C-alpha cells in the first residue's frame, strides 16, 4: 500500500511503527523482569530442610571431631617420626664412632682401654633402646592416625547416606517448585497472548494501532521466547504437546480466516459493479492496482494491456474514459490524469 500513500503519510507510518517497536521493547523489558523474578515467590530450598536435623547435627559433629582427631594424630605422627629420625641419626653416629675406636684399639692392643669398651658398648645399647622406643612411638601414632582416619570415614559415610536421601527429596521438591513457577509464568503470559489475539482481530486497524501492535509483539515475545525455555521437559513430551497445541490453534484460525475471506470474496463478486466499488477504499484499490492485481478479486491482471478495461475474472471495471476529454484512465481514479476533471463516481472511504 506504500505506493498509494502520500510522502508525509509514509513517514508518519514509519514513525508510528517505530513507536510500536519502542513500546514493545519497554513492555518486553518489564515482562522479562517480572518473569525472571517469579521464582522469588517460592522459598529457597536446602538439603537440611529434608533431613532429620538432630541426627544430621550429631553426625556432622562426629565427622568434625573425627577429622580433628585425625589431624592431631597426623601431627603427633610427624613429631614421632622426626624424633625417631633424630635418635637413629645419633645412634648411627655413635655406632660409627665405636667401630672406628675398636679398629684403633685392635692395633694398639692396650688392656687399659677395656673398661672404656664396656662403657661405650653400654652407651650404644642405651641409644639402641631409645631408638626402639622411638620406633614404638611412631607405630603407636600410625595406629592412632589410622583409627582416626577410619572413624572419620565411617562417620562421613553415615552422614553421606543420610544426606543422599535428603538430596533425593530436595530434587523431587525442586521439580515441584519449577512446575509451580512455570504455571505462574503461564498464568501471566497466557492471558497476555489471549488479549493480543483479541486486539489483533478487533483493534489492529484502530486509531491507536501502534500501541496495539506493540502489545501484540510483547505478548508473542513473552510467550514464545521468555516462557518456552522454562517449559518442563519430561522427556520432551510437554514441549511437543505445547507445540502441537499452538500449531493447531494458529492453523485453525488461519483456515477459518481464509474460508471467511473466500466467502466474502464470493459474495462481493456477486454484487453489481457500483456496489462493489463502494466496498473498496481508494487506498486499497490503488495498492492492489500497483501490484497488478484486480482490486475486486485480487487475481493477477495485465494492466499494461490497453485492450483490457474489465477484470476477466470478476468483471469489475478497471478502466474507463474521462467524460471531459475521453482519455482512458483508471476507473478508480478520482480525477482524470490528462485534464484534471473529477470522476463521476465517488468511492466510499474506510
Coordinates of C-alpha atoms in Angstrom, one line a residue:
X1 CA 0.0 0.0 0.0
X2 CA 3.0 2.3 0.4
X3 CA 2.9 3.3 -3.3
X4 CA -0.6 4.8 -2.8
X5 CA 0.3 6.8 0.3
X6 CA 1.4 10.5 0.4
X7 CA 5.0 11.1 1.2
X8 CA 4.3 12.6 4.6
X9 CA 1.9 9.8 5.4
X10 CA 4.6 7.2 4.6
X11 CA 7.0 8.9 7.1
X12 CA 4.2 9.2 9.7
X13 CA 3.5 5.5 9.3
X14 CA 7.2 4.6 9.7
X15 CA 7.3 6.8 12.8
X16 CA 4.3 5.0 14.2
X17 CA 5.8 1.6 13.6
X18 CA 8.9 2.9 15.5
X19 CA 6.6 3.9 18.3
X20 CA 5.1 0.4 18.2
X21 CA 8.6 -1.2 18.4
X22 CA 9.7 1.1 21.2
X23 CA 6.5 0.5 23.2
X24 CA 7.0 -3.3 22.7
X25 CA 10.6 -3.1 23.8
X26 CA 9.7 -1.4 27.1
X27 CA 6.9 -3.9 27.7
X28 CA 9.3 -6.8 26.9
X29 CA 11.8 -5.4 29.4
X30 CA 9.1 -5.1 32.1
X31 CA 7.8 -8.6 31.3
X32 CA 11.3 -10.1 31.3
X33 CA 11.9 -8.6 34.8
X34 CA 8.7 -10.0 36.1
X35 CA 9.1 -13.4 34.6
X36 CA 12.7 -13.6 35.9
X37 CA 11.6 -12.6 39.4
X38 CA 8.7 -15.1 39.7
X39 CA 10.9 -17.8 41.2
X40 CA 11.4 -15.5 44.2
X41 CA 7.8 -16.1 45.3
X42 CA 8.9 -19.6 46.4
X43 CA 11.1 -20.2 49.5
X44 CA 14.6 -21.2 48.6
X45 CA 15.2 -24.9 49.3
X46 CA 18.2 -26.5 51.1
X47 CA 19.0 -30.1 51.7
X48 CA 18.8 -29.5 55.5
X49 CA 15.0 -28.9 55.1
X50 CA 14.7 -32.6 54.2
X51 CA 17.0 -34.1 56.9
X52 CA 16.4 -35.3 60.5
X53 CA 18.1 -32.2 62.0
X54 CA 19.1 -33.9 65.3
X55 CA 20.7 -36.9 63.5
X56 CA 22.4 -34.8 60.9
X57 CA 23.8 -32.4 63.5
X58 CA 25.1 -35.4 65.6
X59 CA 26.8 -37.0 62.6
X60 CA 28.3 -33.7 61.5
X61 CA 29.7 -33.2 65.0
X62 CA 31.1 -36.8 64.9
X63 CA 32.7 -36.1 61.5
X64 CA 34.2 -32.8 62.8
X65 CA 35.6 -34.5 65.9
X66 CA 37.0 -37.4 63.9
X67 CA 38.6 -35.0 61.4
X68 CA 40.2 -33.0 64.2
X69 CA 41.4 -36.3 65.8
X70 CA 42.9 -37.3 62.5
X71 CA 44.7 -34.0 62.2
X72 CA 46.0 -34.2 65.7
X73 CA 47.2 -37.8 65.2
X74 CA 48.9 -36.9 61.9
X75 CA 50.7 -34.0 63.6
X76 CA 51.8 -36.3 66.5
X77 CA 52.9 -38.9 64.0
X78 CA 55.1 -36.4 62.2
X79 CA 56.7 -35.4 65.5
X80 CA 57.3 -39.0 66.4
X81 CA 58.9 -39.7 63.0
X82 CA 61.1 -36.7 63.4
X83 CA 62.2 -37.8 66.9
X84 CA 62.9 -41.3 65.5
X85 CA 65.0 -39.9 62.7
X86 CA 67.0 -37.9 65.3
X87 CA 67.6 -40.9 67.5
X88 CA 68.5 -43.0 64.6
X89 CA 71.0 -40.4 63.4
X90 CA 72.6 -40.2 66.9
X91 CA 72.7 -44.0 67.2
X92 CA 74.3 -44.3 63.7
X93 CA 76.9 -41.7 64.6
X94 CA 77.7 -43.4 67.9
X95 CA 78.0 -46.8 66.2
X96 CA 80.4 -45.5 63.5
X97 CA 82.5 -43.8 66.2
X98 CA 82.6 -47.0 68.2
X99 CA 83.6 -49.0 65.2
X100 CA 86.4 -46.6 64.4
X101 CA 87.6 -46.7 68.1
X102 CA 87.6 -50.6 68.0
X103 CA 89.7 -50.5 64.9
X104 CA 92.2 -48.3 66.6
X105 CA 92.3 -50.4 69.8
X106 CA 92.9 -53.6 67.8
X107 CA 96.1 -52.0 66.5
X108 CA 97.4 -50.8 69.9
X109 CA 96.1 -53.8 71.9
X110 CA 96.1 -51.7 75.1
X111 CA 94.4 -53.6 78.1
X112 CA 93.7 -50.4 80.0
X113 CA 91.1 -49.5 77.4
X114 CA 88.8 -52.5 78.3
X115 CA 86.6 -50.5 80.7
X116 CA 86.0 -47.9 78.1
X117 CA 84.9 -50.6 75.7
X118 CA 82.4 -51.8 78.2
X119 CA 81.2 -48.2 78.8
X120 CA 80.8 -47.3 75.1
X121 CA 79.0 -50.6 74.5
X122 CA 76.6 -49.8 77.2
X123 CA 76.0 -46.3 75.8
X124 CA 75.4 -47.8 72.4
X125 CA 72.9 -50.2 73.9
X126 CA 71.1 -47.3 75.6
X127 CA 70.9 -45.5 72.3
X128 CA 69.5 -48.6 70.7
X129 CA 66.9 -48.8 73.4
X130 CA 65.9 -45.2 72.8
X131 CA 65.7 -45.9 69.1
X132 CA 63.4 -48.8 69.7
X133 CA 61.1 -46.7 71.9
X134 CA 61.0 -44.0 69.2
X135 CA 60.0 -46.7 66.7
X136 CA 57.3 -47.9 69.0
X137 CA 56.0 -44.3 69.5
X138 CA 55.9 -43.9 65.7
X139 CA 53.9 -47.2 65.3
X140 CA 51.5 -46.1 68.0
X141 CA 50.9 -42.8 66.3
X142 CA 50.4 -44.5 63.0
X143 CA 47.8 -46.7 64.6
X144 CA 46.1 -43.7 66.1
X145 CA 46.1 -41.9 62.8
X146 CA 44.7 -44.9 61.1
X147 CA 41.9 -45.3 63.7
X148 CA 41.1 -41.6 63.4
X149 CA 41.0 -41.7 59.7
X150 CA 38.8 -44.8 59.6
X151 CA 36.5 -43.2 62.2
X152 CA 36.2 -40.1 60.1
X153 CA 35.5 -42.1 57.0
X154 CA 32.8 -44.2 58.8
X155 CA 31.1 -41.0 60.2
X156 CA 31.3 -39.4 56.8
X157 CA 29.7 -42.4 55.1
X158 CA 26.8 -42.4 57.6
X159 CA 26.3 -38.7 57.0
X160 CA 26.5 -39.3 53.2
X161 CA 23.8 -41.9 53.4
X162 CA 21.6 -39.5 55.4
X163 CA 22.2 -36.6 53.0
X164 CA 21.7 -38.8 49.9
X165 CA 18.1 -39.4 51.0
X166 CA 17.8 -35.7 51.7
X167 CA 19.1 -34.8 48.2
X168 CA 16.6 -37.1 46.6
X169 CA 13.7 -35.4 48.4
X170 CA 15.3 -32.0 47.6
X171 CA 15.3 -32.9 43.8
X172 CA 11.7 -34.0 43.9
X173 CA 10.6 -30.8 45.7
X174 CA 12.6 -28.7 43.3
X175 CA 10.8 -30.2 40.4
X176 CA 7.5 -29.4 42.0
X177 CA 8.7 -25.8 42.6
X178 CA 9.8 -25.5 39.0
X179 CA 6.5 -26.7 37.8
X180 CA 4.7 -24.2 40.1
X181 CA 6.9 -21.4 38.9
X182 CA 6.2 -22.4 35.3
X183 CA 2.5 -22.3 36.0
X184 CA 2.9 -18.8 37.5
X185 CA 4.6 -17.8 34.2
X186 CA 2.0 -19.5 32.2
X187 CA -0.8 -17.8 34.2
X188 CA 0.9 -14.5 33.4
X189 CA 1.7 -14.9 29.7
X190 CA -1.3 -16.9 28.5
X191 CA -3.8 -14.1 29.3
X192 CA -1.4 -11.6 27.5
X193 CA -1.5 -13.9 24.5
X194 CA -5.3 -14.1 24.6
X195 CA -5.5 -10.3 24.8
X196 CA -3.1 -9.9 22.0
X197 CA -5.2 -12.2 19.9
X198 CA -8.3 -10.2 20.6
X199 CA -6.5 -7.0 19.8
X200 CA -5.2 -8.5 16.5
X201 CA -8.7 -9.5 15.5
X202 CA -10.6 -6.4 16.6
X203 CA -8.2 -3.4 17.0
X204 CA -5.3 -3.8 14.7
X205 CA -6.7 -1.2 12.3
X206 CA -7.9 1.2 15.0
X207 CA -6.6 4.8 15.6
X208 CA -4.2 3.6 18.2
X209 CA -2.8 0.7 16.2
X210 CA 0.9 1.3 17.1
X211 CA 0.1 0.5 20.8
X212 CA -2.0 -2.5 19.7
X213 CA 0.8 -3.9 17.6
X214 CA 3.4 -3.1 20.3
X215 CA 1.3 -5.1 22.8
X216 CA 1.0 -7.9 20.3
X217 CA 4.8 -8.1 19.8
X218 CA 5.3 -8.0 23.5
X219 CA 2.7 -10.9 24.1
X220 CA 4.3 -13.0 21.4
X221 CA 7.8 -12.5 22.7
X222 CA 6.7 -13.2 26.3
X223 CA 5.0 -16.5 25.4
X224 CA 7.3 -17.9 22.7
X225 CA 10.7 -16.5 23.8
X226 CA 10.5 -15.9 27.6
X227 CA 8.2 -18.8 28.5
X228 CA 9.4 -21.6 26.2
X229 CA 12.8 -22.0 27.9
X230 CA 11.0 -22.8 31.2
X231 CA 8.8 -25.5 29.7
X232 CA 9.2 -28.6 31.8
X233 CA 10.8 -31.4 29.7
X234 CA 9.5 -34.8 30.9
X235 CA 11.3 -36.4 28.0
X236 CA 10.2 -33.7 25.6
X237 CA 6.5 -34.6 25.7
X238 CA 5.4 -31.2 27.2
X239 CA 7.3 -29.3 24.5
X240 CA 5.9 -31.3 21.7
X241 CA 2.4 -31.2 23.1
X242 CA 2.6 -27.4 23.5
X243 CA 4.0 -27.1 20.0
X244 CA 1.2 -29.2 18.6
X245 CA -1.5 -27.2 20.5
X246 CA -0.1 -23.9 19.4
X247 CA 0.2 -25.0 15.8
X248 CA -3.4 -26.4 15.9
X249 CA -4.8 -23.1 17.3
X250 CA -2.9 -20.9 14.8
X251 CA -3.7 -23.3 11.9
X252 CA -7.4 -23.4 12.8
X253 CA -7.5 -19.6 13.0
X254 CA -5.7 -19.3 9.6
X255 CA -8.0 -21.8 7.9
X256 CA -11.1 -20.1 9.3
X257 CA -9.8 -16.7 8.3
X258 CA -9.1 -18.0 4.8
X259 CA -12.6 -19.5 4.5
X260 CA -14.2 -16.3 5.7
X261 CA -12.2 -14.3 3.2
X262 CA -13.1 -16.6 0.3
X263 CA -16.7 -16.4 1.3
X264 CA -16.6 -12.6 1.5
X265 CA -15.0 -12.5 -1.9
X266 CA -17.6 -14.8 -3.4
X267 CA -20.4 -12.5 -2.0
X268 CA -18.6 -9.4 -3.2
X269 CA -18.1 -10.7 -6.7
X270 CA -21.8 -11.4 -6.9
X271 CA -22.7 -7.7 -6.3
X272 CA -23.2 -5.2 -9.1
X273 CA -20.2 -3.2 -10.2
X274 CA -21.2 0.1 -8.4
X275 CA -21.9 -1.6 -5.1
X276 CA -18.5 -3.4 -5.2
X277 CA -16.8 -0.1 -5.8
X278 CA -18.4 1.3 -2.7
X279 CA -17.0 -1.5 -0.6
X280 CA -13.4 -0.7 -1.8
X281 CA -11.5 2.2 -0.3
X282 CA -9.5 4.4 -2.5
X283 CA -6.1 3.5 -0.9
X284 CA -6.8 -0.2 -1.0
X285 CA -7.8 0.0 -4.7
X286 CA -4.6 1.9 -5.6
X287 CA -2.5 -0.5 -3.6
X288 CA -3.9 -3.5 -5.4
X289 CA -3.6 -1.9 -8.8
X290 CA 0.1 -1.1 -8.0
X291 CA 0.6 -4.8 -7.5
X292 CA -1.1 -5.6 -10.9
X293 CA -4.0 -7.4 -9.3
X294 CA -7.7 -6.7 -9.6
X295 CA -9.0 -4.5 -6.7
X296 CA -12.2 -6.6 -6.6
X297 CA -11.0 -10.2 -6.6
X298 CA -7.2 -9.8 -6.1
X299 CA -6.3 -12.0 -9.1
X300 CA -3.5 -11.1 -11.4
X301 CA -4.4 -8.8 -14.4
X302 CA -2.2 -7.4 -17.2
X303 CA -2.9 -3.8 -16.6
X304 CA -0.4 -2.8 -19.3
X305 CA -2.7 -4.3 -21.9
X306 CA -4.7 -1.3 -23.2
X307 CA -7.4 -3.7 -24.5
X308 CA -8.4 -4.8 -21.1
X309 CA -10.9 -2.5 -19.4
X310 CA -12.6 -5.1 -17.2
X311 CA -11.3 -7.8 -15.0
X312 CA -11.5 -11.1 -16.9
X313 CA -12.1 -12.9 -13.5
X314 CA -14.8 -11.0 -11.8
X315 CA -15.9 -8.4 -14.3
X316 CA -15.3 -5.3 -12.3
X317 CA -14.4 -2.2 -14.4
X318 CA -10.7 -1.3 -14.3
X319 CA -10.5 1.5 -16.8
X320 CA -13.0 4.0 -18.3
X321 CA -12.8 7.2 -20.2
X322 CA -12.9 10.8 -18.9
X323 CA -16.2 12.5 -19.5
X324 CA -14.4 15.7 -20.4
X325 CA -11.5 14.6 -22.7
X326 CA -12.3 10.9 -23.3
X327 CA -8.8 9.9 -22.1
X328 CA -8.6 6.3 -21.0
X329 CA -8.0 6.3 -17.2
X330 CA -8.2 4.1 -14.2
X331 CA -11.8 3.6 -13.1
X332 CA -10.8 4.1 -9.5
X333 CA -9.0 7.4 -10.1
X334 CA -10.8 10.4 -8.6
X335 CA -9.5 12.8 -11.2
X336 CA -8.5 12.5 -14.8
X337 CA -4.7 12.5 -15.2
X338 CA -5.0 14.3 -18.5
X339 CA -7.4 17.2 -17.8
X340 CA -8.0 17.0 -14.0
X341 CA -11.7 16.6 -14.3
X342 CA -13.3 14.9 -11.4
X343 CA -14.6 11.4 -11.7
X344 CA -18.3 10.8 -11.7
X345 CA -18.1 8.1 -9.1
X346 CA -17.0 8.9 -5.6
X347 CA -15.5 5.9 -3.8
X348 CA -16.6 5.1 -0.3
X349 CA -13.9 5.6 2.4
X350 CA -13.0 3.2 5.1

